[in-house]
GROMACS .gro file of N, CA, C and O in nm:
model
  212
    1UNK      N    1  -3.475   1.135 -15.286
    1UNK     CA    2  -3.479   1.041 -15.174
    1UNK      C    3  -3.419   1.108 -15.051
    1UNK      O    4  -3.322   1.180 -15.061
    2UNK      N    5  -3.477   1.081 -14.938
    2UNK     CA    6  -3.428   1.132 -14.811
    2UNK      C    7  -3.428   1.017 -14.711
    2UNK      O    8  -3.505   0.923 -14.722
    3UNK      N    9  -3.341   1.026 -14.613
    3UNK     CA   10  -3.330   0.922 -14.512
    3UNK      C   11  -3.405   0.966 -14.387
    3UNK      O   12  -3.384   1.076 -14.337
    4UNK      N   13  -3.492   0.880 -14.339
    4UNK     CA   14  -3.574   0.908 -14.222
    4UNK      C   15  -3.550   0.801 -14.116
    4UNK      O   16  -3.512   0.689 -14.148
    5UNK      N   17  -3.580   0.837 -13.990
    5UNK     CA   18  -3.576   0.741 -13.880
    5UNK      C   19  -3.715   0.740 -13.818
    5UNK      O   20  -3.771   0.844 -13.785
    6UNK      N   21  -3.770   0.620 -13.802
    6UNK     CA   22  -3.902   0.606 -13.740
    6UNK      C   23  -3.888   0.634 -13.591
    6UNK      O   24  -3.799   0.580 -13.524
    7UNK      N   25  -3.973   0.718 -13.538
    7UNK     CA   26  -3.967   0.753 -13.396
    7UNK      C   27  -4.016   0.637 -13.310
    7UNK      O   28  -3.968   0.618 -13.199
    8UNK      N   29  -4.106   0.556 -13.363
    8UNK     CA   30  -4.164   0.448 -13.284
    8UNK      C   31  -4.073   0.326 -13.274
    8UNK      O   32  -4.049   0.277 -13.165
    9UNK      N   33  -4.019   0.278 -13.387
    9UNK     CA   34  -3.938   0.155 -13.385
    9UNK      C   35  -3.790   0.179 -13.411
    9UNK      O   36  -3.712   0.084 -13.414
   10UNK      N   37  -3.749   0.304 -13.434
   10UNK     CA   38  -3.609   0.345 -13.454
   10UNK      C   39  -3.544   0.288 -13.580
   10UNK      O   40  -3.424   0.285 -13.593
   11UNK      N   41  -3.622   0.244 -13.676
   11UNK     CA   42  -3.571   0.192 -13.802
   11UNK      C   43  -3.536   0.307 -13.895
   11UNK      O   44  -3.612   0.401 -13.907
   12UNK      N   45  -3.419   0.300 -13.961
   12UNK     CA   46  -3.382   0.401 -14.060
   12UNK      C   47  -3.421   0.350 -14.198
   12UNK      O   48  -3.395   0.235 -14.232
   13UNK      N   49  -3.483   0.438 -14.276
   13UNK     CA   50  -3.535   0.397 -14.405
   13UNK      C   51  -3.522   0.514 -14.502
   13UNK      O   52  -3.531   0.630 -14.463
   14UNK      N   53  -3.500   0.483 -14.631
   14UNK     CA   54  -3.497   0.586 -14.735
   14UNK      C   55  -3.632   0.588 -14.804
   14UNK      O   56  -3.680   0.486 -14.852
   15UNK      N   57  -3.694   0.705 -14.806
   15UNK     CA   58  -3.827   0.723 -14.864
   15UNK      C   59  -3.821   0.843 -14.956
   15UNK      O   60  -3.744   0.936 -14.934
   16UNK      N   61  -3.904   0.842 -15.060
   16UNK     CA   62  -3.915   0.958 -15.148
   16UNK      C   63  -3.971   1.074 -15.068
   16UNK      O   64  -4.078   1.064 -15.009
   17UNK      N   65  -3.898   1.184 -15.062
   17UNK     CA   66  -3.936   1.298 -14.979
   17UNK      C   67  -4.060   1.369 -15.032
   17UNK      O   68  -4.124   1.444 -14.958
   18UNK      N   69  -4.098   1.347 -15.158
   18UNK     CA   70  -4.214   1.416 -15.216
   18UNK      C   71  -4.344   1.339 -15.199
   18UNK      O   72  -4.449   1.384 -15.243
   19UNK      N   73  -4.340   1.221 -15.137
   19UNK     CA   74  -4.463   1.145 -15.115
   19UNK      C   75  -4.553   1.221 -15.018
   19UNK      O   76  -4.506   1.275 -14.919
   20UNK      N   77  -4.682   1.223 -15.045
   20UNK     CA   78  -4.772   1.297 -14.955
   20UNK      C   79  -4.782   1.232 -14.817
   20UNK      O   80  -4.792   1.301 -14.716
   21UNK      N   81  -4.783   1.099 -14.809
   21UNK     CA   82  -4.788   1.031 -14.680
   21UNK      C   83  -4.667   0.939 -14.669
   21UNK      O   84  -4.654   0.845 -14.746
   22UNK      N   85  -4.582   0.968 -14.576
   22UNK     CA   86  -4.463   0.886 -14.553
   22UNK      C   87  -4.490   0.797 -14.433
   22UNK      O   88  -4.533   0.844 -14.329
   23UNK      N   89  -4.464   0.668 -14.448
   23UNK     CA   90  -4.484   0.573 -14.338
   23UNK      C   91  -4.365   0.480 -14.328
   23UNK      O   92  -4.299   0.450 -14.426
   24UNK      N   93  -4.341   0.431 -14.207
   24UNK     CA   94  -4.236   0.332 -14.183
   24UNK      C   95  -4.281   0.199 -14.243
   24UNK      O   96  -4.393   0.154 -14.217
   25UNK      N   97  -4.197   0.134 -14.325
   25UNK     CA   98  -4.238   0.007 -14.385
   25UNK      C   99  -4.242  -0.108 -14.284
   25UNK      O  100  -4.306  -0.208 -14.308
   26UNK      N  101  -4.177  -0.091 -14.169
   26UNK     CA  102  -4.173  -0.198 -14.070
   26UNK      C  103  -4.295  -0.197 -13.978
   26UNK      O  104  -4.363  -0.296 -13.963
   27UNK      N  105  -4.321  -0.079 -13.916
   27UNK     CA  106  -4.433  -0.072 -13.819
   27UNK      C  107  -4.548   0.013 -13.870
   27UNK      O  108  -4.648   0.027 -13.801
   28UNK      N  109  -4.534   0.073 -13.989
   28UNK     CA  110  -4.635   0.158 -14.053
   28UNK      C  111  -4.665   0.284 -13.971
   28UNK      O  112  -4.772   0.341 -13.980
   29UNK      N  113  -4.567   0.327 -13.889
   29UNK     CA  114  -4.583   0.449 -13.811
   29UNK      C  115  -4.572   0.571 -13.901
   29UNK      O  116  -4.499   0.571 -13.999
   30UNK      N  117  -4.644   0.678 -13.866
   30UNK     CA  118  -4.644   0.800 -13.947
   30UNK      C  119  -4.538   0.898 -13.902
   30UNK      O  120  -4.511   0.993 -13.972
   31UNK      N  121  -4.482   0.880 -13.784
   31UNK     CA  122  -4.392   0.980 -13.728
   31UNK      C  123  -4.248   0.946 -13.763
   31UNK      O  124  -4.188   0.857 -13.706
   32UNK      N  125  -4.195   1.020 -13.862
   32UNK     CA  126  -4.059   0.998 -13.910
   32UNK      C  127  -3.976   1.123 -13.884
   32UNK      O  128  -4.022   1.234 -13.902
   33UNK      N  129  -3.850   1.100 -13.845
   33UNK     CA  130  -3.756   1.209 -13.821
   33UNK      C  131  -3.659   1.214 -13.938
   33UNK      O  132  -3.605   1.112 -13.980
   34UNK      N  133  -3.637   1.333 -13.993
   34UNK     CA  134  -3.547   1.350 -14.106
   34UNK      C  135  -3.403   1.336 -14.059
   34UNK      O  136  -3.359   1.406 -13.968
   35UNK      N  137  -3.328   1.241 -14.117
   35UNK     CA  138  -3.188   1.220 -14.082
   35UNK      C  139  -3.098   1.292 -14.182
   35UNK      O  140  -3.008   1.366 -14.144
   36UNK      N  141  -3.122   1.271 -14.312
   36UNK     CA  142  -3.043   1.339 -14.415
   36UNK      C  143  -3.130   1.359 -14.539
   36UNK      O  144  -3.223   1.285 -14.563
   37UNK      N  145  -3.096   1.461 -14.616
   37UNK     CA  146  -3.173   1.495 -14.735
   37UNK      C  147  -3.256   1.619 -14.711
   37UNK      O  148  -3.245   1.684 -14.608
   38UNK      N  149  -3.340   1.652 -14.809
   38UNK     CA  150  -3.424   1.770 -14.800
   38UNK      C  151  -3.568   1.733 -14.831
   38UNK      O  152  -3.595   1.644 -14.909
   39UNK      N  153  -3.659   1.810 -14.771
   39UNK     CA  154  -3.800   1.795 -14.798
   39UNK      C  155  -3.845   1.917 -14.877
   39UNK      O  156  -3.816   2.030 -14.837
   40UNK      N  157  -3.912   1.894 -14.989
   40UNK     CA  158  -3.961   2.005 -15.070
   40UNK      C  159  -4.075   2.072 -14.995
   40UNK      O  160  -4.169   2.007 -14.951
   41UNK      N  161  -4.067   2.201 -14.980
   41UNK     CA  162  -4.170   2.276 -14.909
   41UNK      C  163  -4.238   2.370 -15.006
   41UNK      O  164  -4.180   2.416 -15.102
   42UNK      N  165  -4.362   2.403 -14.976
   42UNK     CA  166  -4.439   2.495 -15.058
   42UNK      C  167  -4.409   2.638 -15.020
   42UNK      O  168  -4.316   2.668 -14.946
   43UNK      N  169  -4.490   2.729 -15.071
   43UNK     CA  170  -4.472   2.870 -15.039
   43UNK      C  171  -4.513   2.896 -14.895
   43UNK      O  172  -4.597   2.827 -14.840
   44UNK      N  173  -4.455   2.999 -14.837
   44UNK     CA  174  -4.495   3.037 -14.702
   44UNK      C  175  -4.633   3.100 -14.707
   44UNK      O  176  -4.680   3.146 -14.811
   45UNK      N  177  -4.700   3.106 -14.593
   45UNK     CA  178  -4.835   3.161 -14.587
   45UNK      C  179  -4.838   3.307 -14.629
   45UNK      O  180  -4.933   3.353 -14.689
   46UNK      N  181  -4.736   3.381 -14.596
   46UNK     CA  182  -4.735   3.523 -14.630
   46UNK      C  183  -4.713   3.547 -14.779
   46UNK      O  184  -4.744   3.654 -14.829
   47UNK      N  185  -4.661   3.448 -14.851
   47UNK     CA  186  -4.634   3.465 -14.994
   47UNK      C  187  -4.754   3.431 -15.081
   47UNK      O  188  -4.755   3.461 -15.199
   48UNK      N  189  -4.856   3.369 -15.023
   48UNK     CA  190  -4.973   3.330 -15.103
   48UNK      C  191  -5.059   3.452 -15.131
   48UNK      O  192  -5.084   3.534 -15.045
   49UNK      N  193  -5.103   3.462 -15.254
   49UNK     CA  194  -5.182   3.578 -15.292
   49UNK      C  195  -5.331   3.541 -15.291
   49UNK      O  196  -5.370   3.428 -15.318
   50UNK      N  197  -5.414   3.637 -15.259
   50UNK     CA  198  -5.557   3.620 -15.263
   50UNK      C  199  -5.622   3.755 -15.290
   50UNK      O  200  -5.560   3.860 -15.273
   51UNK      N  201  -5.745   3.752 -15.335
   51UNK     CA  202  -5.813   3.876 -15.366
   51UNK      C  203  -5.919   3.904 -15.260
   51UNK      O  204  -5.985   3.814 -15.209
   52UNK      N  205  -5.935   4.031 -15.228
   52UNK     CA  206  -6.036   4.073 -15.132
   52UNK      C  207  -6.133   4.165 -15.204
   52UNK      O  208  -6.092   4.257 -15.271
   53UNK      N  209  -6.262   4.139 -15.190
   53UNK     CA  210  -6.363   4.221 -15.257
   53UNK      C  211  -6.430   4.314 -15.160
   53UNK      O  212  -6.446   4.292 -15.048
   0.00000   0.00000   0.00000
């Protein structure tokens, strides 16, 4: 769980940080600012492997 603040209505809410789409439960805004906690991130673009033929 991470704590976010909605940029549109300024409501602070705790949401699961691993959810693919995070929305404010009050105004359903998509733009959330991380207040506390961590967001799981994937590999960086340079770390991804691919094959070239």
